Every structure is written in structure tokens, then in C-alpha cells.
Short mmCIF file of C-alpha atoms in Angstrom, two decimals:
data_model
loop_
_atom_site.label_atom_id
_atom_site.label_comp_id
_atom_site.label_asym_id
_atom_site.label_seq_id
_atom_site.Cartn_x
_atom_site.Cartn_y
_atom_site.Cartn_z
CA MET A 1 -197.48 35.03 -35.11
CA ALA A 2 -199.53 37.06 -37.57
CA ALA A 3 -197.80 38.46 -40.63
CA THR A 4 -198.89 41.50 -42.59
CA ARG A 5 -197.79 42.00 -46.18
CA THR A 6 -198.19 45.30 -48.00
CA ALA A 7 -198.78 46.29 -51.60
CA LYS A 8 -199.48 49.82 -52.81
CA ALA A 9 -201.15 51.20 -55.88
CA HIS A 10 -200.80 54.61 -57.51
CA TRP A 11 -203.33 55.66 -60.17
CA GLU A 12 -203.50 58.69 -62.45
CA GLY A 13 -206.34 59.71 -64.72
CA SER A 14 -209.77 58.32 -65.40
CA LEU A 15 -210.67 54.67 -65.26
CA LEU A 16 -210.70 54.12 -69.02
CA GLU A 17 -207.77 56.33 -70.06
CA GLY A 18 -205.69 56.31 -66.90
CA GLY A 19 -203.22 53.89 -65.49
CA GLY A 20 -201.10 53.14 -62.53
CA GLN A 21 -198.62 50.91 -60.83
CA VAL A 22 -198.89 48.28 -58.17
CA ASN A 23 -195.83 47.97 -55.93
CA LEU A 24 -194.99 44.91 -53.87
CA GLU A 25 -193.83 46.85 -50.82
CA SER A 26 -193.13 44.06 -48.32
CA SER A 27 -190.92 42.01 -50.60
CA GLY A 28 -189.58 44.82 -52.75
CA LEU A 29 -189.80 42.44 -55.69
CA GLY A 30 -191.20 44.90 -58.16
CA SER A 31 -193.63 47.35 -59.60
CA PHE A 32 -196.22 46.39 -62.16
CA ASP A 33 -198.20 48.59 -64.53
CA VAL A 34 -201.96 48.24 -64.23
CA THR A 35 -204.72 49.57 -66.50
CA TRP A 36 -208.40 49.10 -67.21
CA ALA A 37 -207.48 47.66 -70.60
CA ALA A 38 -205.42 44.96 -68.86
CA ARG A 39 -208.63 43.88 -67.12
CA THR A 40 -210.85 43.83 -70.17
CA GLU A 41 -208.81 43.28 -73.34
CA PRO A 42 -207.30 39.95 -74.38
CA GLU A 43 -203.82 41.33 -75.02
CA ALA A 44 -202.45 43.01 -71.93
CA SER A 45 -198.74 42.49 -72.55
CA GLY A 46 -196.60 44.39 -70.08
CA ARG A 47 -199.55 45.29 -67.86
CA THR A 48 -201.32 43.41 -65.12
CA SER A 49 -204.72 43.54 -63.45
CA PRO A 50 -206.14 42.94 -60.01
CA GLU A 51 -207.48 39.62 -61.32
CA GLU A 52 -204.05 38.42 -62.44
CA LEU A 53 -202.56 39.40 -59.09
CA LEU A 54 -205.42 37.63 -57.33
CA GLY A 55 -204.78 34.55 -59.47
CA ALA A 56 -201.11 34.61 -58.47
CA ALA A 57 -202.05 34.76 -54.81
CA HIS A 58 -204.67 32.03 -55.14
CA SER A 59 -202.50 29.60 -57.09
CA ALA A 60 -199.64 30.01 -54.59
CA CYS A 61 -201.88 29.67 -51.54
CA PHE A 62 -203.67 26.61 -52.94
CA SER A 63 -200.33 24.94 -53.78
CA MET A 64 -199.03 25.60 -50.27
CA ALA A 65 -202.20 24.24 -48.64
CA LEU A 66 -202.19 21.14 -50.84
CA SER A 67 -198.49 20.50 -50.27
CA HIS A 68 -198.96 20.78 -46.52
CA ALA A 69 -201.96 18.45 -46.42
CA LEU A 70 -200.15 15.87 -48.53
CA ALA A 71 -197.01 16.02 -46.39
CA GLN A 72 -199.05 15.78 -43.17
CA ALA A 73 -200.56 12.55 -44.56
CA GLY A 74 -197.10 11.16 -45.29
CA ASN A 75 -197.11 11.81 -49.04
CA PRO A 76 -195.15 14.98 -49.81
CA PRO A 77 -195.54 15.94 -53.46
CA ALA A 78 -192.71 15.65 -55.93
CA SER A 79 -194.31 18.60 -57.72
CA LEU A 80 -197.51 20.61 -57.99
CA ASP A 81 -198.34 22.93 -60.89
CA THR A 82 -201.33 25.17 -60.23
CA GLN A 83 -203.04 27.71 -62.47
CA ALA A 84 -205.77 30.11 -61.35
CA ASP A 85 -207.98 31.62 -64.05
CA VAL A 86 -209.87 34.59 -62.59
CA THR A 87 -212.79 35.82 -64.69
CA PHE A 88 -213.75 39.51 -64.58
CA GLN A 89 -216.98 40.70 -66.16
CA PRO A 90 -217.32 44.49 -66.46
CA GLY A 91 -220.39 45.63 -64.60
CA GLU A 92 -220.51 42.45 -62.51
CA GLY A 93 -217.03 42.04 -61.08
CA ILE A 94 -215.17 38.80 -60.49
CA THR A 95 -217.57 36.07 -61.55
CA GLY A 96 -215.49 32.92 -61.08
CA ILE A 97 -212.15 31.33 -60.41
CA LYS A 98 -210.98 28.09 -61.98
CA LEU A 99 -208.10 26.33 -60.25
CA SER A 100 -206.25 23.74 -62.32
CA VAL A 101 -203.68 21.56 -60.63
CA ASN A 102 -201.40 18.82 -61.87
CA GLY A 103 -199.73 16.79 -59.17
CA ASN A 104 -196.94 14.28 -59.05
CA VAL A 105 -197.29 12.55 -55.69
CA PRO A 106 -195.59 9.20 -55.23
CA GLY A 107 -197.68 6.74 -53.25
CA LEU A 108 -201.11 8.16 -54.10
CA THR A 109 -203.76 7.26 -56.62
CA ALA A 110 -205.38 9.87 -58.84
CA ASP A 111 -208.59 9.63 -56.79
CA GLU A 112 -206.74 10.15 -53.52
CA PHE A 113 -204.93 13.16 -54.97
CA ALA A 114 -208.25 14.63 -56.13
CA GLU A 115 -209.61 14.34 -52.58
CA PHE A 116 -206.63 16.22 -51.18
CA ALA A 117 -206.99 18.87 -53.89
CA GLU A 118 -210.67 19.39 -53.02
CA GLY A 119 -209.71 19.84 -49.38
CA ALA A 120 -207.05 22.41 -50.28
CA LYS A 121 -209.54 24.30 -52.45
CA LYS A 122 -211.91 24.51 -49.50
CA ASN A 123 -209.33 25.25 -46.82
CA CYS A 124 -206.65 27.50 -48.31
CA PRO A 125 -206.89 30.99 -46.77
CA VAL A 126 -207.31 32.73 -50.13
CA SER A 127 -210.17 30.39 -51.11
CA GLN A 128 -211.80 31.15 -47.79
CA ALA A 129 -211.37 34.90 -48.32
CA LEU A 130 -212.97 34.56 -51.76
CA ALA A 131 -215.88 32.39 -50.63
CA ALA A 132 -218.41 34.71 -52.31
CA VAL A 133 -216.94 33.81 -55.73
CA PRO A 134 -217.65 30.44 -57.38
CA ILE A 135 -214.40 28.41 -57.39
CA THR A 136 -214.06 25.32 -59.55
CA LEU A 137 -211.26 22.78 -59.62
CA ASP A 138 -209.74 20.76 -62.46
CA VAL A 139 -207.35 18.03 -61.29
CA THR A 140 -204.84 16.00 -63.27
CA PHE A 141 -202.39 13.52 -61.83
CA THR A 142 -199.00 12.32 -62.97
CA ALA A 143 -198.11 8.90 -61.63
#
């Protein structure tokens, strides 16, 4: 069965001086302030950006896909820690995503884990939706 999730954004003012909020409507988990400065300045404390939200979605989706593939192969992970760094370049847009994953998977070698991670990078639905953006992967393994 298909599932639809909803988020809403409200914006006031110009791009550079304005601001808004993103609301997680389906879950009701919260509202988050969003500004242009949060996209382009190093310190965005208390504000988020589309890129950070995209990174949250990508890291969660990748972790789910990797966990599923590992479990299907008989090696469910003890833990997976995934980070998604989404790069935004004003005037160009999103220019790259770097996924970094550290896995603790009993019964696998580091090379085997890396193969599963590459498969998850390719096959997770968010990676597929973002296929126009270069996605790299950094893998570490905890035995």
C-alpha cells in the first residue's frame, strides 16, 4: 500500500531577508524555522534548510535500505550510524551528497559490509529520487 507523507512550508518576505517555517504535518513532530542564511552561512543555529531536511531523509532511508539488505542476507546489523552531508552552492543548487556510514554487523567482513552499503546507496528510494546529484559513500566498519 502506498503511503503519502506531508510537510508544509510558510514563507514571509524576500529570499534574503525573509524567513519561514517548515511543518511536519503527517507526524506532527514539529515546526522548524528556515531561512536563506541557514542555507548559505556556516552558523545556522536554531534554523534549518532544505538541504539539512534532505540529509535527514537520505540518511534515514539509506540506513533502512542497508538494514533490510543485511537482514535479508542473514546478517542483521547491531548498529548503523549514517550521516548525509548535502552541499548547496548558491546559483548552482545541490551539487553533491556524501553519505558516511559506520556499521557494526556481526558475521561480516569490512569488504562485505562495503558491498552491502554500495547496494543500499544505489537502491534506497531517496538515492533513486536524487539520481541527478552526485552521491558518494564513505564506509567504516566496526568488528
